[in-house]
Tab-separated table of C-alpha atoms in Angstrom:
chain	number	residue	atom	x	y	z
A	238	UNK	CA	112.476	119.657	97.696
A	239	UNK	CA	112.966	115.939	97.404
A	240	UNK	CA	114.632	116.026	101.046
A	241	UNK	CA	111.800	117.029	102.554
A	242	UNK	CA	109.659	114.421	101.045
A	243	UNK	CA	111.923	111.713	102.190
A	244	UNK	CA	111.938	113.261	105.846
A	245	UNK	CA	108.384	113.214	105.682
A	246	UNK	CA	108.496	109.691	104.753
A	247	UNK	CA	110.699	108.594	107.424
A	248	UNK	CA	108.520	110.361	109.872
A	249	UNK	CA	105.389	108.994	108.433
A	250	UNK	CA	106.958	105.311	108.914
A	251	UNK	CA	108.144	105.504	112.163
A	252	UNK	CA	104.947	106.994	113.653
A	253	UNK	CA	102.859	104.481	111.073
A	254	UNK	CA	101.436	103.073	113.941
A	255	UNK	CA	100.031	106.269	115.305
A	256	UNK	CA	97.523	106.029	111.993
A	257	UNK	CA	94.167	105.058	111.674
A	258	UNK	CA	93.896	101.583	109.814
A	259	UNK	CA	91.391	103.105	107.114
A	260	UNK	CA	91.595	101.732	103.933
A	261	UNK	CA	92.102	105.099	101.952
A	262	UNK	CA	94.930	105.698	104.726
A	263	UNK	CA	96.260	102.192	104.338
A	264	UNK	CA	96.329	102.584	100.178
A	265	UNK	CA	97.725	106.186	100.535
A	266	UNK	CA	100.548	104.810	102.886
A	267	UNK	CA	101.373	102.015	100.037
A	268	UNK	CA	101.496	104.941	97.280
A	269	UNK	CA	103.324	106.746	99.146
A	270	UNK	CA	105.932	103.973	100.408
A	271	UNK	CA	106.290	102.530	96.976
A	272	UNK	CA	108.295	103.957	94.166
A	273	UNK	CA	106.745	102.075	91.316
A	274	UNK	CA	103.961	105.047	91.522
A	275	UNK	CA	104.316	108.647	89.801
A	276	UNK	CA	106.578	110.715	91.699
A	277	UNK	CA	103.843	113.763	92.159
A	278	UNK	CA	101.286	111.265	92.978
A	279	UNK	CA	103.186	109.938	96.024
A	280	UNK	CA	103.643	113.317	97.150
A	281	UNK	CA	100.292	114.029	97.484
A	282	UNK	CA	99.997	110.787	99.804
A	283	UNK	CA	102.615	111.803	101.453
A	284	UNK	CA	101.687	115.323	102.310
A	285	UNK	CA	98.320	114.001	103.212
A	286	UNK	CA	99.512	110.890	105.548
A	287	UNK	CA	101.650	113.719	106.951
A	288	UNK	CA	98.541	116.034	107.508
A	289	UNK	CA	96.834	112.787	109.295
A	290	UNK	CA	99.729	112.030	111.503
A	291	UNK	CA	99.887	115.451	112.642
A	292	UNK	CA	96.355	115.751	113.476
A	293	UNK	CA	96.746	112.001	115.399
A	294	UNK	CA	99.237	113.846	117.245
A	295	UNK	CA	97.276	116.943	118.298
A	296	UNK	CA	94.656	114.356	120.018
């Protein structure tokens, strides 16, 4: 499971730029990049800055 998390990361950082600068996007994106933070916590950034990008994408 952790490999997916990390090639959801990479994705979410090389397409950063394709997301809205909102500052609940910006603080999920710091979460998420930063492993001081609880593990399951940063998924759920993760998962959700992946669900954003996505969307980005659609439009």
């Amino acid at each position: 499971m952790k490999k997916i998390f990390e090639r959801a990361l990479k994705e979410i950082e090389e397409n950063g730029d394709k997301l809205p600068l909102d500052p609940d996007v910006l603080r999920a994106y710091q979460i998420a990049t930063d492993e001081y933070y609880d593990e399951y916590l940063r998924e759920q950034c993760i998962i959700d800055l992946l669900k954003l990008l996505r969307q980005q994408k659609e439009h």
